[in-house]
JSON list of C-alpha atoms in Angstrom, two decimals:
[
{"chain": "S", "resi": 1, "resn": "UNK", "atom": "CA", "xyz": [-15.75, 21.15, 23.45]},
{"chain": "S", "resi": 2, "resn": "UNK", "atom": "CA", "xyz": [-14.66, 19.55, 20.14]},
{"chain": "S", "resi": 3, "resn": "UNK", "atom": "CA", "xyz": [-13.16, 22.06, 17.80]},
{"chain": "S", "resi": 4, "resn": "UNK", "atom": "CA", "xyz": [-13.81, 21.04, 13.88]},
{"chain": "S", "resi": 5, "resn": "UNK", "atom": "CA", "xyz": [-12.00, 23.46, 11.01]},
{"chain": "S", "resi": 6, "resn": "UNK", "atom": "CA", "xyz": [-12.33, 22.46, 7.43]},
{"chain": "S", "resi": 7, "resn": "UNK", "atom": "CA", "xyz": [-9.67, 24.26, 5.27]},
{"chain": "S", "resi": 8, "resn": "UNK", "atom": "CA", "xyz": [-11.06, 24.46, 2.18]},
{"chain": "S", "resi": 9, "resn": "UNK", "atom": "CA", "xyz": [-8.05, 24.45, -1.09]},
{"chain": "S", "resi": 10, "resn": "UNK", "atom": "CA", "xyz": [-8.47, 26.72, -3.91]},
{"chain": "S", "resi": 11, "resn": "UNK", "atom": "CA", "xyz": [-7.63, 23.86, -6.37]},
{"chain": "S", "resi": 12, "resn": "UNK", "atom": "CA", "xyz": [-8.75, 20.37, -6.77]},
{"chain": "S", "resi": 13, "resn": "UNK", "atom": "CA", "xyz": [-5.10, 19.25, -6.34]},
{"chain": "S", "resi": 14, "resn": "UNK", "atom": "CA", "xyz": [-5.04, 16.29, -4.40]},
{"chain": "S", "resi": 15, "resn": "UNK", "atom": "CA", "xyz": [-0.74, 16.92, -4.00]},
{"chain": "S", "resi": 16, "resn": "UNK", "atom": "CA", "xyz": [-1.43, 20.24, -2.98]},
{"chain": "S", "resi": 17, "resn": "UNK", "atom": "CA", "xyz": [-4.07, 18.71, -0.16]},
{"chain": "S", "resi": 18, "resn": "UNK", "atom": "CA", "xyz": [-0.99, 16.01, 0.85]},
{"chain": "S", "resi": 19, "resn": "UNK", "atom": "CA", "xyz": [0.91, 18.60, 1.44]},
{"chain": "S", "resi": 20, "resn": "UNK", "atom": "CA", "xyz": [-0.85, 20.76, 3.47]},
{"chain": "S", "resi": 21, "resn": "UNK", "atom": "CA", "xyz": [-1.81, 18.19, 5.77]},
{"chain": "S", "resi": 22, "resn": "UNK", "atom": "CA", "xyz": [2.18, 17.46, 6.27]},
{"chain": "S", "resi": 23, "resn": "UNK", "atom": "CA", "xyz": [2.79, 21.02, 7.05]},
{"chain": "S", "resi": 24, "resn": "UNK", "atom": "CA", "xyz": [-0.47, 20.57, 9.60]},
{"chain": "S", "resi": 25, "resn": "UNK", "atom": "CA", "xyz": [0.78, 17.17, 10.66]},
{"chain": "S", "resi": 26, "resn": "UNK", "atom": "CA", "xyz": [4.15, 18.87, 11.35]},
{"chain": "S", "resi": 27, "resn": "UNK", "atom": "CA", "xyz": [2.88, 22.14, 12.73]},
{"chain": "S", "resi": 28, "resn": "UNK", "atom": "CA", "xyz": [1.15, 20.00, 15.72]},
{"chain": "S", "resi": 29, "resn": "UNK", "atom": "CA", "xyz": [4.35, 18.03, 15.68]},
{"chain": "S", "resi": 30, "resn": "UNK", "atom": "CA", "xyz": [6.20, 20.59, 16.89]},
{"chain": "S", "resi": 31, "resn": "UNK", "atom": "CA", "xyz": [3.70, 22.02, 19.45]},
{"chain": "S", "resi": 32, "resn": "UNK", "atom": "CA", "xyz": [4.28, 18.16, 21.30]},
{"chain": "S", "resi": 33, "resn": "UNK", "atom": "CA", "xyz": [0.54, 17.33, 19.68]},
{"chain": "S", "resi": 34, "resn": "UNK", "atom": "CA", "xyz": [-0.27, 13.44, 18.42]},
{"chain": "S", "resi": 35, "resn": "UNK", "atom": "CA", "xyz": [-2.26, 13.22, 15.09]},
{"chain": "S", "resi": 36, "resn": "UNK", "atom": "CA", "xyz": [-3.98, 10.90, 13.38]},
{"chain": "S", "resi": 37, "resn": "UNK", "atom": "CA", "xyz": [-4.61, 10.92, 9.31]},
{"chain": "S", "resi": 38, "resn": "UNK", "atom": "CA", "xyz": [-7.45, 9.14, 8.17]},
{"chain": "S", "resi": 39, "resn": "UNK", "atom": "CA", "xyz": [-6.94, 8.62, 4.87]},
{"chain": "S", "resi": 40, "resn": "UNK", "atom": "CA", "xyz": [-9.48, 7.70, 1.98]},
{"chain": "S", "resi": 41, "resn": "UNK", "atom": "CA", "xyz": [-7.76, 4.65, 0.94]},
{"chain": "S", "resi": 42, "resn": "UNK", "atom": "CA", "xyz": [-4.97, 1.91, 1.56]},
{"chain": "S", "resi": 43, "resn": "UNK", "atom": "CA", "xyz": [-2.91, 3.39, -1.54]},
{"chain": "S", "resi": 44, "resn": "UNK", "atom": "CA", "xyz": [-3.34, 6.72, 0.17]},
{"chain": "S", "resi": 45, "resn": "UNK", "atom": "CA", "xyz": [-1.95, 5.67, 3.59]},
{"chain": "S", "resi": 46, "resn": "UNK", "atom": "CA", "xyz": [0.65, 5.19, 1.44]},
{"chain": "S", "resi": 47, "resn": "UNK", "atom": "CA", "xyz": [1.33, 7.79, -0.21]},
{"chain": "S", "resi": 48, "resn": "UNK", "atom": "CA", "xyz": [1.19, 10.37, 3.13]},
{"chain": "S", "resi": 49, "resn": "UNK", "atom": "CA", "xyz": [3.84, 7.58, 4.53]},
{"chain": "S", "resi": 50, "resn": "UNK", "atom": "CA", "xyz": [6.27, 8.21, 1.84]},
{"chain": "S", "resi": 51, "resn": "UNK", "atom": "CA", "xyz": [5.17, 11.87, 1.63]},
{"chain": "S", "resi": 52, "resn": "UNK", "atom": "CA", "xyz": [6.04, 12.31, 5.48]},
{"chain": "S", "resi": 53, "resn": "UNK", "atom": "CA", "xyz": [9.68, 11.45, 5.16]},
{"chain": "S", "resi": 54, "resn": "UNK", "atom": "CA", "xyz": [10.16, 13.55, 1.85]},
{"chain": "S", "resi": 55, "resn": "UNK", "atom": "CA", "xyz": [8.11, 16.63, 1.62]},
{"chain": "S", "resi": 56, "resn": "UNK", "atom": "CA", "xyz": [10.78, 18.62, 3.56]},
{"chain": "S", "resi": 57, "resn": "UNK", "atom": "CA", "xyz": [14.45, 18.15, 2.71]},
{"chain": "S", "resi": 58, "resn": "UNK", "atom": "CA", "xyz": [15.78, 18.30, 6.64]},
{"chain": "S", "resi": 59, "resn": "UNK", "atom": "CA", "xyz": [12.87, 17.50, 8.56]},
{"chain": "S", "resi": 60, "resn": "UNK", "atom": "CA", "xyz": [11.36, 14.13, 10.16]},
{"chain": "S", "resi": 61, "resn": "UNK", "atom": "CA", "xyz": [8.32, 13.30, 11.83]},
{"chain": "S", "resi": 62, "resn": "UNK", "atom": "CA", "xyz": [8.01, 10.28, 13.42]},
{"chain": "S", "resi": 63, "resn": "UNK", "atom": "CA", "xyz": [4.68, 8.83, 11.79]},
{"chain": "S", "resi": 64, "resn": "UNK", "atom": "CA", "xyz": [3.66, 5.40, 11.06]},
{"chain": "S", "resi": 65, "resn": "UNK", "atom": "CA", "xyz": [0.59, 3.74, 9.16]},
{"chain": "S", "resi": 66, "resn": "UNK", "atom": "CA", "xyz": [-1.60, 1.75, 11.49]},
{"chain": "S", "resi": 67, "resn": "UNK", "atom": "CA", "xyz": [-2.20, -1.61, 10.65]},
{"chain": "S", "resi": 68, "resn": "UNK", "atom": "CA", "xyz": [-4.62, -3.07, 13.43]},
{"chain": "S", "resi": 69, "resn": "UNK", "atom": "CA", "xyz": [-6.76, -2.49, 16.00]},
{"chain": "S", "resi": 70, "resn": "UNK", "atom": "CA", "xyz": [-4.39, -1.23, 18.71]},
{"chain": "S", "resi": 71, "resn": "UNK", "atom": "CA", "xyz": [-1.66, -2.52, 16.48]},
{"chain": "S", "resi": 72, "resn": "UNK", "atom": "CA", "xyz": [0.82, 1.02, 17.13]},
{"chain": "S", "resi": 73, "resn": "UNK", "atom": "CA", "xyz": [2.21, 2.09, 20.09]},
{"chain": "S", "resi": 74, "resn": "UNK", "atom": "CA", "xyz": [2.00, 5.84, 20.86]},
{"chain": "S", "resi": 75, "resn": "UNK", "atom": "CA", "xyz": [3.45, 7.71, 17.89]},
{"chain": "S", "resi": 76, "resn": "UNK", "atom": "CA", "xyz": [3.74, 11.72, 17.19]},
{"chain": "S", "resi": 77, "resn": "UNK", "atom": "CA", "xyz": [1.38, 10.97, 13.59]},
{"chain": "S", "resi": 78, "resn": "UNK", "atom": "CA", "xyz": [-0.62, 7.89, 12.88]},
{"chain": "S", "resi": 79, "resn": "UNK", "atom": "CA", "xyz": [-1.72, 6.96, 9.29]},
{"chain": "S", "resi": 80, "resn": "UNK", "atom": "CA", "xyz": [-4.93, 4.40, 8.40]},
{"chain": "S", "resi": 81, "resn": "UNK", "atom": "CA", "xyz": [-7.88, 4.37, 6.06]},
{"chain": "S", "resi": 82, "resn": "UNK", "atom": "CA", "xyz": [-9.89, 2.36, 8.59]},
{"chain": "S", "resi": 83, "resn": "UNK", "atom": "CA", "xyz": [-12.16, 3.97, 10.71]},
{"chain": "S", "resi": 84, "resn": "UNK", "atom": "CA", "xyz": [-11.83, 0.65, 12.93]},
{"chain": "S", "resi": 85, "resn": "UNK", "atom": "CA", "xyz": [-8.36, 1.90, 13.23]},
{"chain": "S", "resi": 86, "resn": "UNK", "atom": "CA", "xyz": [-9.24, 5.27, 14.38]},
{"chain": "S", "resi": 87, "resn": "UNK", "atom": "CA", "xyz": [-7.05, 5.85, 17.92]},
{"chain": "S", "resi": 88, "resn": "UNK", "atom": "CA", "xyz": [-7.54, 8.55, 20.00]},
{"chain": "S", "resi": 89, "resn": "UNK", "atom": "CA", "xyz": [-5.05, 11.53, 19.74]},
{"chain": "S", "resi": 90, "resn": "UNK", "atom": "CA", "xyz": [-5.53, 15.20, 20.03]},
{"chain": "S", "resi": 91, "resn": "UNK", "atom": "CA", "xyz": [-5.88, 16.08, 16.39]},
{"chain": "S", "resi": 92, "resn": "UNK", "atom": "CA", "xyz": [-7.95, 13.88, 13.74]},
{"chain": "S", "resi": 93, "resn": "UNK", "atom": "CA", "xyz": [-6.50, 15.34, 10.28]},
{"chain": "S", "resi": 94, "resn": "UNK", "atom": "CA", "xyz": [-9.43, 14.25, 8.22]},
{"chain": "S", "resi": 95, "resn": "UNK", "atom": "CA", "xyz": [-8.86, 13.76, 4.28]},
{"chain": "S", "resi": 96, "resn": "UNK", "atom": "CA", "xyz": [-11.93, 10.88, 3.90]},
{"chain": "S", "resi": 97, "resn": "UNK", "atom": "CA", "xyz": [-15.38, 11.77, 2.82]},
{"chain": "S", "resi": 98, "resn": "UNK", "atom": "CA", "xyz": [-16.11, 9.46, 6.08]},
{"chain": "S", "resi": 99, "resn": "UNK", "atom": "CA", "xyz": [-17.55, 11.10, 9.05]},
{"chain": "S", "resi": 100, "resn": "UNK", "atom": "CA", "xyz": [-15.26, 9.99, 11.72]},
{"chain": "S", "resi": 101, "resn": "UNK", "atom": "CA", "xyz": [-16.73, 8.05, 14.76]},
{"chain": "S", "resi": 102, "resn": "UNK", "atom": "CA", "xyz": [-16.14, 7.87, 17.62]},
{"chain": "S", "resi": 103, "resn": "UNK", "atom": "CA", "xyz": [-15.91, 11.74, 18.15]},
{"chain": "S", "resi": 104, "resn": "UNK", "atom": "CA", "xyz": [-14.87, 11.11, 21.71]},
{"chain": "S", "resi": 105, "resn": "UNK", "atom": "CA", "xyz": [-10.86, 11.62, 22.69]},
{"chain": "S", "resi": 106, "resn": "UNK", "atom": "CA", "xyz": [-10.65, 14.38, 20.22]},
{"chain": "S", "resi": 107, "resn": "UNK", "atom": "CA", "xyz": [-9.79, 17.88, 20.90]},
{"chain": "S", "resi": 108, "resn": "UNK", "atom": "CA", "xyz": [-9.84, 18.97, 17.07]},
{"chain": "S", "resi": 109, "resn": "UNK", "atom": "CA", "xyz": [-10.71, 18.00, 13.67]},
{"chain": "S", "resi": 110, "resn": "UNK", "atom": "CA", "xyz": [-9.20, 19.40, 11.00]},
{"chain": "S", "resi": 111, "resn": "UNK", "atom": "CA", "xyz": [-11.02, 18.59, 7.55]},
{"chain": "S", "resi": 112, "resn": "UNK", "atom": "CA", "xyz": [-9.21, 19.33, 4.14]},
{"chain": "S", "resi": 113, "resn": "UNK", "atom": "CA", "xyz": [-11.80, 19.67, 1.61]},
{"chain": "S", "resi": 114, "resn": "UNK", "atom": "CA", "xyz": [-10.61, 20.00, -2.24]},
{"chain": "S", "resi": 115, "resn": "UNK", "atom": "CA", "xyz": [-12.20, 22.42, -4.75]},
{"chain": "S", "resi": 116, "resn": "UNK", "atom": "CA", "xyz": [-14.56, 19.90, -6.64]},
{"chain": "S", "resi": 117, "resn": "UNK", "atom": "CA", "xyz": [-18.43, 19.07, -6.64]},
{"chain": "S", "resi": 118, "resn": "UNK", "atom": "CA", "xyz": [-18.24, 15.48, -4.74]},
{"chain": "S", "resi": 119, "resn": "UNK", "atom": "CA", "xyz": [-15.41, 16.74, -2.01]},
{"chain": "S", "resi": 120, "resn": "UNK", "atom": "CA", "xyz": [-17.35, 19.90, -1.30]},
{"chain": "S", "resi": 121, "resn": "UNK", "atom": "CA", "xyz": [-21.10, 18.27, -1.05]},
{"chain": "S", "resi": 122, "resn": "UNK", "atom": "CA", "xyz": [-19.74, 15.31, 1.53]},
{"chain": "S", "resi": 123, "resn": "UNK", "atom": "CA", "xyz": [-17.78, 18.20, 3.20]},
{"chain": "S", "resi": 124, "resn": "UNK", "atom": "CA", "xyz": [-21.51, 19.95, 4.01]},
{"chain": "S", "resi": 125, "resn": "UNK", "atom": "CA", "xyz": [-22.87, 17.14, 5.33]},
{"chain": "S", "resi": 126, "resn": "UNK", "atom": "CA", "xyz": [-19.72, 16.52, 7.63]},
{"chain": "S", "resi": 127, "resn": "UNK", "atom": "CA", "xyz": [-20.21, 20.19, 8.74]},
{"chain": "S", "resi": 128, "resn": "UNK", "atom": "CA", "xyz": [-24.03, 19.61, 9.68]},
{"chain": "S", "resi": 129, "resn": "UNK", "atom": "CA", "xyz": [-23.01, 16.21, 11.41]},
{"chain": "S", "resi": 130, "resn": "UNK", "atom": "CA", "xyz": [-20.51, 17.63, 13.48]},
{"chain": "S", "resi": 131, "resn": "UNK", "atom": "CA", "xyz": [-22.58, 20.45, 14.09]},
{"chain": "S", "resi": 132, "resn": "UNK", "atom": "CA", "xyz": [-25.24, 18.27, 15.35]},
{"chain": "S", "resi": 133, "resn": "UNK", "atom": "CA", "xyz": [-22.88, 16.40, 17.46]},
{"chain": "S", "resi": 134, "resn": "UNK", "atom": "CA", "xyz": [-22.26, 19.96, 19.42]},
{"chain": "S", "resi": 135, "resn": "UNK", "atom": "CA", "xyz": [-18.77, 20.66, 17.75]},
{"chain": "S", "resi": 136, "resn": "UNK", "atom": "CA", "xyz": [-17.47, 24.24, 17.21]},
{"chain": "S", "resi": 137, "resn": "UNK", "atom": "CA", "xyz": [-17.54, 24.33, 13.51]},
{"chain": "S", "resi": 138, "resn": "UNK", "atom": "CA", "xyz": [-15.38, 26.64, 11.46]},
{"chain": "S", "resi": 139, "resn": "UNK", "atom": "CA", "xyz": [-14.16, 27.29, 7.92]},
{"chain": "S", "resi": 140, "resn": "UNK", "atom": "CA", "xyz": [-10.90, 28.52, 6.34]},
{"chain": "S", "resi": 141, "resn": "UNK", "atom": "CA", "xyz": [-10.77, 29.17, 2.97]},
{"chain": "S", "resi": 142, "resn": "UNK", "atom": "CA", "xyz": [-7.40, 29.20, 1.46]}
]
């Protein structure tokens, strides 16, 4: 059964969100799990690309942003805005106010949700979707 956990921030910080999905991203890493990071943007894809390489001084993740349909070859963290884009891999780390579909190929979702009106409203309706898709739903406030 799918697993979904939003963490929700304490802030409306959007570094403070980039970085938690790195330490996420990494955390899986190191347990041999695949991610994928759909992002809320191009310029965003971006930035998590950069932030990746740099947020910790000795540590590397092999990552890379997804261009295509079936454009990247099996990869420890994949990066894309597109939904088209999404590829199956254990984790989905979620940062788009897009419900994700397909659900299928997924074993969790982790959702980041900042602290502000518009995050936090799209966040409840992801929660009821997923819910109504038959996913374990839980929240972590941090």
């Amino acid at each position: 059964m799918l697993e979904v956990s939003f963490y929700i921030l304490p802030s409306p910080s959007l570094s403070e969100r980039d970085l938690l999905t790195c330490k996420l991203a990494e955390k899986a890493y190191r347990q041999g799990v695949y991610s994928f990071i759909l992002t809320a943007s191009e310029a965003h894809s971006n930035i998590m690309d950069d932030l990746l390489w740099t947020f910790r001084a000795n540590s590397f993740i092999p990552h890379q942003i997804v261009s295509g349909p079936n454009a990247a070859p099996p990869n420890a963290i994949l990066i894309s805005h597109e939904l088209a884009y999404l590829q199956q891999t254990s984790i989905l780390i979620s940062l788009s106010q897009q419900f994700p579909q397909p659900l299928t190929g997924f074993k969790r979702i982790l959702d980041i949700l900042l602290q502000d009106d518009d995050t936090l409203q799209s966040g409840r309706a992801r929660y009821r979707q997923y819910q109504q898709a038959g996913a374990t739903v839980t929240t972590h406030k941090l």
